[in-house]
Each structure stands twice: as structure tokens, then as C-alpha cells.
């Protein structure tokens, strides 16, 4: 009965309030040391590091690229194409933290082939894995039991006519092969962990991660320093919310004239399904259930055509959500049970899982892109077209434009630069006059239009009028709401969400999902999820927000466990589970978590995700 | 004494990856899956490089049998300190049916050809868990073997090997030339760091075909089917010992 339900809810709230107060006030244990990483506890003051050889081997290249994703690889390829065209020698080195190119790539994805056709007009003959042209485009608004179809009229951003469903990891792997053929030096398994600077403050290059540091931060017998790669220009293509980019924003004040970036988390699975249910080329998107109208997000389900009946499906949730009890993973799992979705998966078999943060800020959140010695490319500064949910084509184009802007400068006889590291502001100019900018300008107001009382429905009406009819030509630019991390409301003001238990056939528990990502890290290394202050998680994150990191991390890295002695809780960081999605660094309400790169080669082992 | 050590390295699916059986049940999915050097082979390479650093041997040669990608594994061995590599090209169906018997024939032929005084291998590969190649290689060469080594030391023209066996540790002294297989506790392999990977690109990898070594790759084994392990069935709880005996009789267990 309704009375019974509301009584048990109040009882639950009372217990919840008591437990929170109890945890906050009765913690009798001392905060155990969690963070041992040298970025928080410097080694020059650490007695365990006395006498350890810290000299690094250094090598010179013309261009160093950080990140082997669509942007980084497109930049590398374009540079080599230009070098061959002009018969110039150019040493291009690319470092990538994944053990193989494509292993950390995760996306839906419906690829718009525009940038690819510019890069390789003969991509089909070269065997680019674009095997699934989109044949059907279906958009729905879901309610708990039903579905409202929305026609995909030409001109709507979500329409995919002319695009291809791809497994982006395979596409990136193919780009890697093209790059190697052109003579790019690819170094997967080596993470760029430090930016190096000249005396004049310009970027000199990067240093790769040290290896052989024990979990407590001390050097092991097999300790070896990373290596320095120096370059005339360094391109940073770390993808959404890169950790070196985070440093560069501060160092060069690149964000002083733009809005903070806003993000979403995307979770994805690959399923082999019953052949009878398979409709290759079919693209399905939905909004609505299970999210309420004020939480931005939706689902995708794509039928691939690569031999076996494979579907890629997933869920995206804006990280500006306010309820700390929200669990993006569990929203994804329960969405799969919707009567419109479940039949496709029944009788099928889940074969992969992963997650990654993505940009939602659009034009308003693009920082300054160039600084002495370096450039930002791809999803790192963030060129995603949010309503289309496509960022690969713009990332590739940004890499290509960067290559073109740099090329003339680095091959010039007399280098025209005030600083030793080359400054290439021409990149920014050429990007602003390209189709990337036009595209992002036309959709700039769609995402922010969701910040109104009617939430999703207000946003859709705005899109219908101003984008579909007026093509984004309205003279105003709407603002976002500030940092995602500041949007959480205290736990006491929010209602816990009652998620259904996974049934083990369509929905699953977190740990078996993480196992499918193939993620692994060397266990004996300092946790790469570093905390600026070890006492903040229990005091603030748990005390005020009931530990939201337990719920927003798609890999079960963060757990609040009881102290071994005494009352109270402590934060346990299962760093080995990390899938490098960056959500924690983005959404931590205390902004206390700083994700740094672990030993190269660690992380997920995605295969064609 | 040539002072040359032959080390076999195998490219296997990375241990942390969840394996999936191919829909046609003939094997597991390997396309695009993360591969790395077999962990026991890493230990073998490390031991060989350590012997060279102690100046007890002069040259470390890394060998791998397989398709083009096997060269990546050899590169890693070179980056760890091996001097040169030999890639024995085995592709397609031959690679699918490649097993310890054929590999040991290849290694035996190479050991003779290279005049190796020691062959160091991992004790087993983590994909097939055969634990046969080292032993077969020694038998084909008629050389002594020190398997499951947790300690290796050279003593003149003999090798002292401390072996991990079921009951504890066994120490054997065997004549050179010999075959040694590495077990987990033999050493902690060093990282293949980037400067070494770059240097390794300049080291030589020779290409050899099994036919050149006079080895016939025909397999004596035929894989009929590959299946996932059966799903674990739920158990049953009973209240008393009599119930237990009754249930066991019912299901025909006693």
C-alpha cells in the first residue's frame, strides 16, 4: 500500500541519516595512507630514493605525438604524406599508453567518413574497416514500458544517412598500420607521463613513464627511468580529459577565455545475438527511460555487418547529474530490460564491456589550442558534435590541420619562432575557418538548451526550432552550468535509487563486466588514482555525498570498506580494475582525485570497441 | 664452447584477457586480441641475459615460431638484452596445428646449427599448458635437462639447476650442452624499456623456414572440438546426514 511504502521509505531515510552521521562523527581510526605516487610525494625528499640514478636517456625527433587515437594517428599520417610529397625527411614519433594501438579505444560508433576521405581518398581500396553502411535509423523516446517513435527527418543532427557503423578500435588499428607503412615510429606500451620544458618555458617534448616502482612508492631492483623524447613541436592527443592536457591548461592558462568542459560517461557492450534478430546496418538511439527528464543521456544500439551477428550497444549519461546515488553502470544494465531492447539481446551472448568519458561542452568549452612548443588535438580540447554524438571525424580533421600547420614551419630553412619550442598559432586559425568550426557552431546551443525546467523535452523543442529549422543561426550562445563536479547535491537531499538485481542473462554485475574489459595493471605499482589529500574521501565524499565514486566508476575501483580496527570507513582504491575512463577525475565533488598515467601497457585490452 | 644460448619465446594471448571460443568451435578467437610474450618465456630470456651480464656466456639468441607477429615477441626479447633473433616462419593451418613436437624438432635443429651450449625455455606456455617442449627438445638432442628451474648456476662444464618438484626442491648437476626450463621463481624479468626497444630495431632477426631445417610440420594430433567449460551448476543444501546419504543414493553417486 502507499502508506506502507512511504513509511518504509522514511524508515530507510532515518537509518540512512543515522549511518551517515555515525560514519562522520564516530570514525575512530586514523586515515590510512592511500596515495604513494611521486606526483603527490616527491622523490627528491624521499630517503628511499637517495642514490638512485635518475638520469634519463634522451632522443630527438621532429614531431612527437602523445596518443595513438584517431587524432594523433591522422596527424602523424598527414605529416608523413606531406613529407613524402615535398621530399623532406621528417622523424615522427608517437607514444601510446595502450599495449597495442586500438586497445584503449572505445566508441559507439557511427563514423562520418568526411575526414577519412580527405586523408585517404582510396580508403576503400586500402581496406579501411568501414563494413557496415547505415541502412536504418531509428530514434525513440522510451517510457518504462513503451516507446514513442521520433521520425528521423533529413536535417536532424541524429540522422546517419551516409555514415558507417564501425568498431572504432579496429579502425584505429588500421590507421596505425597505415601510419607505420608511411614511416611513423609507433611506440605502443609507453605512456607519456611528463611534459618537458625548455628554459624559456616552451614545451621541449615528453618523458615516458618510469617503471619498477613498488606499491609503497619505493624503487624496486628493476627500476628504470622513462625516456625523454624531444621535439620541435609536440602534439597532445590524449583523448577526452587527458592528464597532461590538465597540466598544460594550468601551465599556459589555456582555459581563461572558455567555459569549463562538461562531460558524459559512455558505457558499452558488444553482444553476439541470435541470427534471426540481426538487422545489419540498423542504428537505434533512445532518450528517456530509465533517466528522468532532467538527466541528460540516452542509449545506442548498432547492428554491425562483419560476418557474425554482432551488435554494439551502450548508454551515455551526462556527468552534470545531481543525484549522488546515480550509478551510470546500473542505469545501463536496467535499460537493457526495456521491452524494446531486451528481445534483441535474448538468446545472445555478451562478449565485451568497457567505458569512457566523452566531451559535451562543444564550442563553448574549447580552450586555447596552441602554446609555445605544442598543440592540442582531438577530443583532448574537445571537438565532439554532441547532438550527433560524433567526434571522430572532427578529431581526425583537427589532427590533419595541425599537421598541415606545423609542416611548413618545421621544414623551413630559418625557423621563425620566438621560443625554442615552436609556436604554431596558424593551427588555431585554420581550424576556425574549417568545416569543424562551422559544424560545432551550428550545434552549440543544443546541449545547453537542456538546462531548463522541462529538461529533455525543452531541449528537444529547442533543437527542433533552432537547429532543424534555423540551422543554429540564432545570434546567442547559451552557457553551460559550470563544472560537472559541482553539480552533485548532498546525499541527504536526494533519494537513493532502487536498481533491480542483474539477472545474469541480459544484465550483469559490475565485476564480471570489468573482467570482460580485459583490464589489468602491474599490481606492485603506486595507485595511479592519486588523491591530493588522503583524508578528504571519508570526510567529504562519503560524509556529504555518500561516496558517489563507488557508483560512477564503471570499473569498481573505489570502495568504502570498514576499517580493520575501530569504527569508521576507509577508501580502498582497486587501481588494477581501472579502465582509464577518466570519470573520477571529472566528477569527484571534491576534485581531490588526480588521474595520472600508470605504467605503460596497463589498462583495458579492448578488441574492436 | 661457443658461449651461445638459445632462448625460445612464444607469443600467447595475454593472461588477463577473457578468452572466447570461436563460433565454429575449432579454437579460440585470436584476431585483434591482446597478445604478449609467455610469462615463463620472459623469465627464460631474463635468465639468459643475466648469464651474459655475468660474462658466463657470450651471446643470447631469441627464437620464435609463428606468423609475422612473432617478430614483435622477438623484438621484446631483443629489447630485454638478447643479441639477435631467429624467426621461424609458420603460418596458416600449420600454425594452428603447431605443437610441442614440431617446435622441439625446430629448436633441436637450431641448437645444433647454432652450436648452442644451452637452450633455455619457459617451463610451459599459458595457452596450451603442455609442459612438453623443453623435455622433448632435450630428448631429440640427447642432452641432459634441468626443468622447473628456480635457480641456475654455471660450474665449469656443468650446470647446477635447483628444480621445483612436488616434494620440495631437487638439485641436479648436468653436463653442458643442456636444456633448462624456467619456473616462476627463477627471477623477476626486467622491463623492455623504450630506449631498448629503439635499439632493438637495429638488431638482426633472421628469417628461417621449417623446411630449411628439415622439419616436417605435420601434426600427429587432430583437434576435434573446443568448448567452454561447463557452467557451474547450483548446489543443494540438506539439513541432516541422513538427507545427504539419501540424496547421494538418489542421484546415483553411491
Short mmCIF file of C-alpha atoms in Angstrom, two decimals, chain A residues 138-142 284-289 297-300 315 335 340-341:
data_model
loop_
_atom_site.label_atom_id
_atom_site.label_comp_id
_atom_site.label_asym_id
_atom_site.label_seq_id
_atom_site.Cartn_x
_atom_site.Cartn_y
_atom_site.Cartn_z
CA UNK A 138 15.51 4.62 -35.51
CA UNK A 139 15.02 7.16 -32.71
CA UNK A 140 12.76 6.60 -29.71
CA UNK A 141 11.66 8.26 -26.53
CA UNK A 142 11.30 5.46 -24.01
CA UNK A 284 18.85 2.69 -32.82
CA UNK A 285 19.02 5.62 -30.42
CA UNK A 286 16.80 6.40 -27.49
CA UNK A 287 16.28 9.00 -24.81
CA UNK A 288 14.01 8.95 -21.79
CA UNK A 289 13.68 5.87 -19.57
CA UNK A 297 21.61 10.90 -21.63
CA UNK A 298 20.41 8.11 -23.84
CA UNK A 299 21.24 4.84 -25.47
CA UNK A 300 22.62 3.48 -28.70
CA UNK A 315 24.40 4.12 -22.64
CA UNK A 335 17.87 -0.09 -19.72
CA UNK A 340 12.05 -2.54 -26.99
CA UNK A 341 15.64 -3.59 -26.25
#
